[in-house]
Short mmCIF file of C-alpha atoms and ligand atoms in Angstrom, two decimals:
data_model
loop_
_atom_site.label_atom_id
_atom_site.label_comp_id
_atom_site.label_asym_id
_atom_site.label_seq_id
_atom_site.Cartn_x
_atom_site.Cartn_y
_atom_site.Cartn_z
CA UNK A 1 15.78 2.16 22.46
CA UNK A 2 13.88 -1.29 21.69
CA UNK A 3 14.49 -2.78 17.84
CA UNK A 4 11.10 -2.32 16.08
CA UNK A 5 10.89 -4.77 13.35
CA UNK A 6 9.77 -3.92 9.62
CA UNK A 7 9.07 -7.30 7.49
CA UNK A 8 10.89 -5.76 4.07
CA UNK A 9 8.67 -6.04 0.50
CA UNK A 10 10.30 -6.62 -2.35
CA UNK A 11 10.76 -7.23 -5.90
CA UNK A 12 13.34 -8.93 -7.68
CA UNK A 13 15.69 -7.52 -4.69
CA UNK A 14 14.61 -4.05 -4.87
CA UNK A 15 13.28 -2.94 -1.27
CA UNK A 16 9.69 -1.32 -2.36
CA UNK A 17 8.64 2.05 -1.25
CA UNK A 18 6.49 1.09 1.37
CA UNK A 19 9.29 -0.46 3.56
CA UNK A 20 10.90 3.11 3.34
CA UNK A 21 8.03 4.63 4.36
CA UNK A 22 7.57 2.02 7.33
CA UNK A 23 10.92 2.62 8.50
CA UNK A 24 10.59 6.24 8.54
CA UNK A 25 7.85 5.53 11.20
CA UNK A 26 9.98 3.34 12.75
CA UNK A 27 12.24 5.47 12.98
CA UNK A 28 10.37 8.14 15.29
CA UNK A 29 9.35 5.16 17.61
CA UNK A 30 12.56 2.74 18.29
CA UNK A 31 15.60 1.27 16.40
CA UNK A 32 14.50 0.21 13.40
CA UNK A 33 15.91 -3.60 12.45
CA UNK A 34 14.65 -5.03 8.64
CA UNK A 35 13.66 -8.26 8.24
CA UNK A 36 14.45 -9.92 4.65
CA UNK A 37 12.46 -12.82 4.32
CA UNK A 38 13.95 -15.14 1.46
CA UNK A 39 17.63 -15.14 -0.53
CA UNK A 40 18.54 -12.35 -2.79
CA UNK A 41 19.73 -9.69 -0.49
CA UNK A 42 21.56 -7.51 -3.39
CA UNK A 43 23.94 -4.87 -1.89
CA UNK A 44 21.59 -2.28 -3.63
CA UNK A 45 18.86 -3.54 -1.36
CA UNK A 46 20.75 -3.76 1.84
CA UNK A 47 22.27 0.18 1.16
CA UNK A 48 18.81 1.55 0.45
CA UNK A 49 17.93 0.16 4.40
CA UNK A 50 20.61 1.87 5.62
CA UNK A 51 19.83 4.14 4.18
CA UNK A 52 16.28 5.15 5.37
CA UNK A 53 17.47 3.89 8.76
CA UNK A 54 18.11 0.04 9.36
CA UNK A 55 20.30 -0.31 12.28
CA UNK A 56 20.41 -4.43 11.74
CA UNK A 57 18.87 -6.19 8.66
CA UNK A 58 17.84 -9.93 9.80
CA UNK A 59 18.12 -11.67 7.12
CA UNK A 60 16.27 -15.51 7.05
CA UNK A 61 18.26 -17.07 3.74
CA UNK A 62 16.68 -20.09 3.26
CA UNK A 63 14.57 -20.36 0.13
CA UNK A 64 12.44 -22.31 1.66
CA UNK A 65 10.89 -18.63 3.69
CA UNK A 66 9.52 -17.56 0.06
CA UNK A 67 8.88 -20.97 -1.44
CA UNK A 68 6.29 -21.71 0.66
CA UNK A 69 3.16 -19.59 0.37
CA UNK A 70 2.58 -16.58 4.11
CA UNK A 71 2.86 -19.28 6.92
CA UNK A 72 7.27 -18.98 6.88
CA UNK A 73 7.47 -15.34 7.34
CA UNK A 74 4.93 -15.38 10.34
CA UNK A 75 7.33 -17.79 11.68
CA UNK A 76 10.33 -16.18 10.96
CA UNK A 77 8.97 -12.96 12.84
CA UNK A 78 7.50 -15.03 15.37
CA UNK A 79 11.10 -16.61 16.23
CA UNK A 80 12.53 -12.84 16.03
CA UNK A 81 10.04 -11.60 18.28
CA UNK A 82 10.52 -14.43 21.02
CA UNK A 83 14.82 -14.04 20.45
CA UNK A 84 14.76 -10.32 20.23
CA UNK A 85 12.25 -8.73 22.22
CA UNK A 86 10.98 -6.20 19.81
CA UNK A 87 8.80 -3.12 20.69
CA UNK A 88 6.70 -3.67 17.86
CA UNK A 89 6.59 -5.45 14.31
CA UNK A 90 5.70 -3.33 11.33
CA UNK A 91 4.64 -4.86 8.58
CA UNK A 92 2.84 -3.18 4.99
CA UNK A 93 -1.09 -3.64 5.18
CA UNK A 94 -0.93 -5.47 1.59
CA UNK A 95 -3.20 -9.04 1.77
CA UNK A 96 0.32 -10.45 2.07
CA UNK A 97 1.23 -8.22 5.06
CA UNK A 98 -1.92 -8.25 6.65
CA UNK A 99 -2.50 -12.46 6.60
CA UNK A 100 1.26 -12.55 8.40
CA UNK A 101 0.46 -10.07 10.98
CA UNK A 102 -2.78 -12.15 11.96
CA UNK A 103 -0.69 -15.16 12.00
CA UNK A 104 1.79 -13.70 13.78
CA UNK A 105 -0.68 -12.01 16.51
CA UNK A 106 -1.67 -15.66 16.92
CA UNK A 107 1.80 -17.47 17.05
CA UNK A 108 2.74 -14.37 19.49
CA UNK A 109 -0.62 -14.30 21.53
CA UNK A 110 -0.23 -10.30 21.00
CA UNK A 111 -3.23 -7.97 19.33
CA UNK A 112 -2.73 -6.62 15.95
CA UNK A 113 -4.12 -3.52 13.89
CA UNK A 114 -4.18 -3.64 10.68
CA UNK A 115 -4.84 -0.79 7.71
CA UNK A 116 -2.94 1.71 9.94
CA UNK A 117 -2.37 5.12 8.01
CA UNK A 118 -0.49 6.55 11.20
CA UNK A 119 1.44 5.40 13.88
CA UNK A 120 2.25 7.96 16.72
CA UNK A 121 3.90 8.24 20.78
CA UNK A 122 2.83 4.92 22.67
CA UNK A 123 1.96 2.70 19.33
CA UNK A 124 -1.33 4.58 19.08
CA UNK A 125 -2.37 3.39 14.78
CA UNK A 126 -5.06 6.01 13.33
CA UNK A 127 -7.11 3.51 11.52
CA UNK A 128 -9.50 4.42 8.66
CA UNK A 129 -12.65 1.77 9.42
CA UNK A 130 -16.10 0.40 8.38
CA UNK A 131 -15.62 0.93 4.71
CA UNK A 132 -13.32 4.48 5.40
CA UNK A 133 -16.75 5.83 7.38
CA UNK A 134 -14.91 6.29 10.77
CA UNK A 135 -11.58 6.82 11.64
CA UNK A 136 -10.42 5.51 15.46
CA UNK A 137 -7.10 6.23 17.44
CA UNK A 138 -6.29 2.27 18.47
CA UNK A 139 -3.25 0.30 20.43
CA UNK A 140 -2.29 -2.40 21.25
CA UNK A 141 -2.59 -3.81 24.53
CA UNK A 142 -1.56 -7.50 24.80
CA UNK A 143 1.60 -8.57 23.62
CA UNK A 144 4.01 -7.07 20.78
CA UNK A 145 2.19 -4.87 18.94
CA UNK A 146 1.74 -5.85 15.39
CA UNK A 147 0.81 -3.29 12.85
CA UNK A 148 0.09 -3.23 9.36
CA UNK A 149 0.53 0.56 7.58
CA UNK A 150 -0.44 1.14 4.50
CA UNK A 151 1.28 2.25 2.04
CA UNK A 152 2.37 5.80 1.26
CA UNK A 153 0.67 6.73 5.48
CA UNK A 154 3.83 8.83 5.16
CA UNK A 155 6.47 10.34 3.63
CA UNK A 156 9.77 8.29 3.53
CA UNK A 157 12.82 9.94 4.78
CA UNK A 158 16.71 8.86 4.45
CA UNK A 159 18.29 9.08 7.92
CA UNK A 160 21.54 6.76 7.54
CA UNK A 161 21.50 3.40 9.73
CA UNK A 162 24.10 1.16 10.16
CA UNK A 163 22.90 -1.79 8.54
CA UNK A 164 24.15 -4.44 10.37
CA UNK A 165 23.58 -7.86 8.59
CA UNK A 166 22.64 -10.73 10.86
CA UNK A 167 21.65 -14.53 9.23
CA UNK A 168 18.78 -15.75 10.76
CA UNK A 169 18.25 -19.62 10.85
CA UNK A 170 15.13 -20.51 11.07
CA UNK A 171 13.67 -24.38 11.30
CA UNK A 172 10.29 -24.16 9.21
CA UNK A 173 7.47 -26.56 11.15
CA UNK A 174 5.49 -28.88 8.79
CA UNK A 175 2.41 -26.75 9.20
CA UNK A 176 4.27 -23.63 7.16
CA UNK A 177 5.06 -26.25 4.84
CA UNK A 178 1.56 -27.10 3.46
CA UNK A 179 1.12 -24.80 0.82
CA UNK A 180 4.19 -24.62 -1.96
CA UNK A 181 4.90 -22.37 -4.49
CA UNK A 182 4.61 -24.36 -7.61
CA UNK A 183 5.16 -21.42 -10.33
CA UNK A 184 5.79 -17.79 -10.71
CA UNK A 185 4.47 -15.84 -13.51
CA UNK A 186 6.31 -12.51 -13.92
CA UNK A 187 3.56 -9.69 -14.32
CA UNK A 188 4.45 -7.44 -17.30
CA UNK A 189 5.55 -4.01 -15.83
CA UNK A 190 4.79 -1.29 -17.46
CA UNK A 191 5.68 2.04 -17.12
CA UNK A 192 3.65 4.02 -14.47
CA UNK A 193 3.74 3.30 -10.98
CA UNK A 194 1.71 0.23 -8.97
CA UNK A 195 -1.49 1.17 -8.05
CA UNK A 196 -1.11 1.00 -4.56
CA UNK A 197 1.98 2.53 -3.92
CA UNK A 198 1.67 5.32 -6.14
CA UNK A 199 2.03 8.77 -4.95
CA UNK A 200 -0.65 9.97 -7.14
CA UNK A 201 -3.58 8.16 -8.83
CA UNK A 202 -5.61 9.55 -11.25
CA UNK A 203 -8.97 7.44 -11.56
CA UNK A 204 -11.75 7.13 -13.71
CA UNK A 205 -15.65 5.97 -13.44
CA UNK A 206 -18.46 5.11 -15.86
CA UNK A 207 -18.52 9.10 -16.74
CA UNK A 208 -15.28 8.04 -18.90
CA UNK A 209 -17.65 6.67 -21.23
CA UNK A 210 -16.00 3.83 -22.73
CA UNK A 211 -12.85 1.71 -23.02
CA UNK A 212 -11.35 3.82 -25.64
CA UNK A 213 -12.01 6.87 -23.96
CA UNK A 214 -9.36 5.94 -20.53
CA UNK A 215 -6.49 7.51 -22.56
CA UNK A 216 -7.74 10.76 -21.34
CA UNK A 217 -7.47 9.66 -17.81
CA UNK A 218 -3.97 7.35 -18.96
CA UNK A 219 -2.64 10.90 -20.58
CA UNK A 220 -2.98 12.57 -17.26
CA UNK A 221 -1.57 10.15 -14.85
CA UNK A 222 1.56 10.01 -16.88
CA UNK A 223 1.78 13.74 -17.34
CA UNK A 224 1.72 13.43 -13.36
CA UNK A 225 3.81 10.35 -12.97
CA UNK A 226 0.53 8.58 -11.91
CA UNK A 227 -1.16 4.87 -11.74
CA UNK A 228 -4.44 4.59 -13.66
CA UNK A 229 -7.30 3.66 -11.23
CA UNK A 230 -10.99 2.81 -12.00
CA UNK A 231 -14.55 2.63 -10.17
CA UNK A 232 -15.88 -1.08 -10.50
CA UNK A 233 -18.89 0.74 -12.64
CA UNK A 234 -15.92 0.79 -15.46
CA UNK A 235 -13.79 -2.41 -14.49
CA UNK A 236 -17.11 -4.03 -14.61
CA UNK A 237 -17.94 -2.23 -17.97
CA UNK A 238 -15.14 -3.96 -19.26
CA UNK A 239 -13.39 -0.25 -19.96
CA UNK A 240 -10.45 -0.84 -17.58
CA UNK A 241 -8.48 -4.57 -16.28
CA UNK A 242 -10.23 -5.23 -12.61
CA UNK A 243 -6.74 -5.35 -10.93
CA UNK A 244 -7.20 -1.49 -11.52
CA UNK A 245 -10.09 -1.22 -9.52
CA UNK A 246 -10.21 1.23 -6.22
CA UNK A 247 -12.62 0.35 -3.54
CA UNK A 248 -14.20 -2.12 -1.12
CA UNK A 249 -13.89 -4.80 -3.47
CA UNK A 250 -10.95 -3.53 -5.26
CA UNK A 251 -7.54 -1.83 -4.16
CA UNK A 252 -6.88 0.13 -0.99
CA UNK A 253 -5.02 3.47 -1.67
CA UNK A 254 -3.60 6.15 0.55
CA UNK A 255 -1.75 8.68 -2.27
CA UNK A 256 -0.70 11.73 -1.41
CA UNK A 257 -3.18 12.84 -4.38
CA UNK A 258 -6.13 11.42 -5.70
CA UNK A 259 -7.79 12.30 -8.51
CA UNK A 260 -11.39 11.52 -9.51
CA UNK A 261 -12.92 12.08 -12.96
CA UNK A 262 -16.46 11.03 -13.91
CA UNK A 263 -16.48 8.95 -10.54
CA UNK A 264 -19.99 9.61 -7.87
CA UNK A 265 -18.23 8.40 -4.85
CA UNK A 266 -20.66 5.83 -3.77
CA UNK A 267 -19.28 4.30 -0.34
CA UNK A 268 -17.94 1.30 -1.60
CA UNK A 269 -15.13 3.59 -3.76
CA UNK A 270 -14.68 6.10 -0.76
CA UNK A 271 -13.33 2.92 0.88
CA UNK A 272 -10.54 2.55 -1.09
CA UNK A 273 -9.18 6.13 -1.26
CA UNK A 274 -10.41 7.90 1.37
CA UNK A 275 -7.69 8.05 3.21
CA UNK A 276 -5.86 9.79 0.20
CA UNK A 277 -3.77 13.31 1.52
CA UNK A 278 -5.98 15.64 -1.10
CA UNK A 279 -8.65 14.35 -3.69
CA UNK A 280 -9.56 16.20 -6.65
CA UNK A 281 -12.67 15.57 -7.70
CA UNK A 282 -14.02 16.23 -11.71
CA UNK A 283 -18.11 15.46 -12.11
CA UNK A 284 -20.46 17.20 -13.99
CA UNK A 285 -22.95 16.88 -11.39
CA UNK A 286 -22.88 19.58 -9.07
CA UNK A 287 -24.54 17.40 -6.56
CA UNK A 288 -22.60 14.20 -6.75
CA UNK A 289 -21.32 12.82 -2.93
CA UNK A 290 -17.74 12.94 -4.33
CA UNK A 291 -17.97 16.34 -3.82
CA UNK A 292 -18.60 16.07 0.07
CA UNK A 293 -15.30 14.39 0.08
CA UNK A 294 -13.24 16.58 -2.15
CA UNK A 295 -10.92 18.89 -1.30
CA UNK A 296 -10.77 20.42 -4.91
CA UNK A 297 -13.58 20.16 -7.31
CA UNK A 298 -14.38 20.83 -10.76
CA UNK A 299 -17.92 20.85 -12.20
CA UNK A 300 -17.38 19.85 -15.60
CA UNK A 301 -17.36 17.37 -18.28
CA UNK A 302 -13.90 15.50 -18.20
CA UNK A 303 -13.37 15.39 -21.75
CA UNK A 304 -13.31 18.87 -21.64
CA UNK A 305 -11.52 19.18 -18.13
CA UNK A 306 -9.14 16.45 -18.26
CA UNK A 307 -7.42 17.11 -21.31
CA UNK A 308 -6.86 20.81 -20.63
CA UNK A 309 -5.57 19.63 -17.52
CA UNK A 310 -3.04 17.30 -18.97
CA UNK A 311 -1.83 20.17 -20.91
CA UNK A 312 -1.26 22.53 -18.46
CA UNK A 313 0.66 19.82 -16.47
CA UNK A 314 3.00 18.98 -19.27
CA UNK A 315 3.40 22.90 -19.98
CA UNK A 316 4.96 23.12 -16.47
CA UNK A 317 7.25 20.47 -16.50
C1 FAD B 401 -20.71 -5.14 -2.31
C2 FAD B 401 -20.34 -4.04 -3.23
C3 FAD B 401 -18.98 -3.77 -3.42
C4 FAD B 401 -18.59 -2.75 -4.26
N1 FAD B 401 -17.25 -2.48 -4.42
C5 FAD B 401 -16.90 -1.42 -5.17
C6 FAD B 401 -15.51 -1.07 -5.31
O1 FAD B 401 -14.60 -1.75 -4.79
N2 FAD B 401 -15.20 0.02 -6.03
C7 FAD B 401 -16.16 0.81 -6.64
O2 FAD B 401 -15.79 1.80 -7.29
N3 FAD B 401 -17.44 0.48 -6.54
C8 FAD B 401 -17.84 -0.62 -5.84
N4 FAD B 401 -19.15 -0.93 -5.77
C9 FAD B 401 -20.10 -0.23 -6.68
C10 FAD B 401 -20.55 1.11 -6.14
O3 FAD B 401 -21.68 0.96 -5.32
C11 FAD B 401 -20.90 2.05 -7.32
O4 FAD B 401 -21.90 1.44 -8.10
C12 FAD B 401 -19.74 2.40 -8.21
O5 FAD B 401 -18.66 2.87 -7.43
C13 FAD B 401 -20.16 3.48 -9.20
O6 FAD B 401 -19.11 3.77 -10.06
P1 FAD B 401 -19.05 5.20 -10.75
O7 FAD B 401 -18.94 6.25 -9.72
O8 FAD B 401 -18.00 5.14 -11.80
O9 FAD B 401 -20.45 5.26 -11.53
P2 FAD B 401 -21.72 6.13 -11.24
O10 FAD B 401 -22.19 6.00 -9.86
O11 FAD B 401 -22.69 5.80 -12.34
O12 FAD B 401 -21.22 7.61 -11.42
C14 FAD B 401 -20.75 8.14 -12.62
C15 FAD B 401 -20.50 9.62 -12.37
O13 FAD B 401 -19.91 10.19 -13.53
C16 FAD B 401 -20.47 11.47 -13.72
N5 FAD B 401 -20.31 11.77 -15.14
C17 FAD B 401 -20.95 11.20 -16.20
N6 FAD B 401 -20.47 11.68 -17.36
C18 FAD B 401 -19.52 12.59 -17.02
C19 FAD B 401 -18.66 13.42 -17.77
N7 FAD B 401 -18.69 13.42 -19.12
N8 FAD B 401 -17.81 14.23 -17.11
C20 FAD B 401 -17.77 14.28 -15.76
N9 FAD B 401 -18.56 13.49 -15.00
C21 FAD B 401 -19.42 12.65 -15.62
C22 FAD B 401 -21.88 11.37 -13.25
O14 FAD B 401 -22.38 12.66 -12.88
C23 FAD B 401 -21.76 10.43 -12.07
O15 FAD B 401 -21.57 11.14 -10.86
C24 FAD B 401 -19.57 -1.98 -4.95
C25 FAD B 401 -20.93 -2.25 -4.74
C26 FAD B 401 -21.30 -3.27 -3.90
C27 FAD B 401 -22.75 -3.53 -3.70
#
């Protein structure tokens, strides 16, 4: 079977969830080969590819791939797709992801799809479009296909690989060169997962009420194991950081749950979430639109909901 490439994310050389999950699809397609853009291949990061299925890691060394900001890893992939012939090239549909597979599409003269949430038989991507309104069955039909997933589309699953290690070297052209990396600023983790990669996110929306008031929806997403999300009515109240906003204009998430509280579902949100497995919503409008969306709902006022909630969670744990 052809080698389908998967362009590895990571932090601090831990392989991030979302390359699992794209090499899980890979998986059902082809021979999945990583691609680690950059030094710092730990031996942590290369097990957890074999793990979920790596046949060959291609690793491109040279700190120069990561120093230097997009423009080297479209190159790298380009020179693995002209040396190796892939089927396709996989990469996660973060802004990172998705400016390297248009590059690449370029460099490779091949079409792209980006903001996948499935990948089936034939490289047919289900894509969730114009602001989440329509979904379309797409493929690609020039070229490698290039397809950026996003994240948690599916459920990673181990399935041992062997995990071959193979050095890339790769000559960097002036052009890939032009923008450097001048500083990194190491974002203070805390302790609930990021937004978008999150299996659940529990969000809330001006019906939260104020800034003091998001420890109700805080208390529930880490009774859940959850990241906090927010409508831009509250990140723009001031109640909740903007990086924590879900929407058009905000983050893109696919969790397996979603949970809205004291959120209307105005189209720009639904853009951001849904695509999310099952969405709770929690309004105490009867007739708010989240509630066409909603698989679950509860008409009621969230400080009275959301709390109770949180307790019954924590009961059952
Ligand atoms: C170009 C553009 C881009 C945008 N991008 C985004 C985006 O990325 N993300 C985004 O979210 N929005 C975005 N918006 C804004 C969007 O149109 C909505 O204004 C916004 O989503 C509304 O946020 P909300 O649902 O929290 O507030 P509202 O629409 O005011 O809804 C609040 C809801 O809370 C309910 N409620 C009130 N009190 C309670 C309570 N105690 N208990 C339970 N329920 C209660 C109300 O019944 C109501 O349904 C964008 C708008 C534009 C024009």
């Amino acid at each position: 079977m052809s080698e389908i490439l998967v362009l590895v994310e990571q932090l601090d050389g831990e392989v991030k969830k979302v390359t699992l999950e794209l090499l899980t699809l890979a998986r059902g397609l082809g021979t999945p080969a990583a691609v680690w853009a950059g030094p710092g291949l730990t031996d942590g990061a290369k097990a957890k590819l074999a793990e979920y299925g790596a046949e060959k890691i291609y690793v491109a060394s040279s700190a120069d791939v990561v120093d230097h900001v997009v423009a080297p890893k479209a190159e790298l992939l380009a020179q693995l797709v002209a040396d190796k012939s892939p089927a396709a090239v996989l990469v996660a549909a973060t802004a990172e992801g998705k400016e390297v597979a248009g590059r690449l599409a370029v460099k490779t003269d091949s079409g792209v799809i980006t903001d996948a949430v499935g990948l089936g038989e034939g490289f047919v991507a289900d894509q969730s479009i114009f602001g989440g309104g329509v979904n379309v069955r797409s493929r690609v039909r020039k070229g490698t296909p290039i397809v950026a997933v996003r994240p948690n589309s599916t459920a990673p699953e181990p399935a041992a690989g062997a995990g071959a290690e193979e050095e890339v070297s790769l000559t960097l052209s002036e052009a890939a060169k032009a923008a450097r990396v001048v500083e990194r600023v190491k974002q203070e983790k805390g302790a609930r997962p990021e937004l978008t990669e999150a299996a659940i996110v529990v969000s809330g929306g001006r019906g939260v009420g104020s800034a003091e008031n998001f420890s109700v929806i805080e208390g529930l997403a880490d009774a859940l194991g959850a990241a906090v999300g927010a409508s831009r009515a509250a990140t723009d109240a001031g109640w909740y950081p903007h990086q924590f906003q879900v929407g058009q204009t905000g983050k893109t998430v696919s969790p397996q749950l979603y949970i809205a509280a004291g959120i209307s579902g105005a189209i720009q949100h639904r853009a951001g979430m849904q695509t999310a497995k099952t969405i709770v919503a929690i309004n105490k409008d009867p007739e708010a639109p989240i509630f066409e969306l909603a698989d679950y709902g509860v008409v009621g006022d969230l400080h009275q909901v959301v709390p109770q909630l949180t307790e019954e969670v924590t009961k059952r744990k």
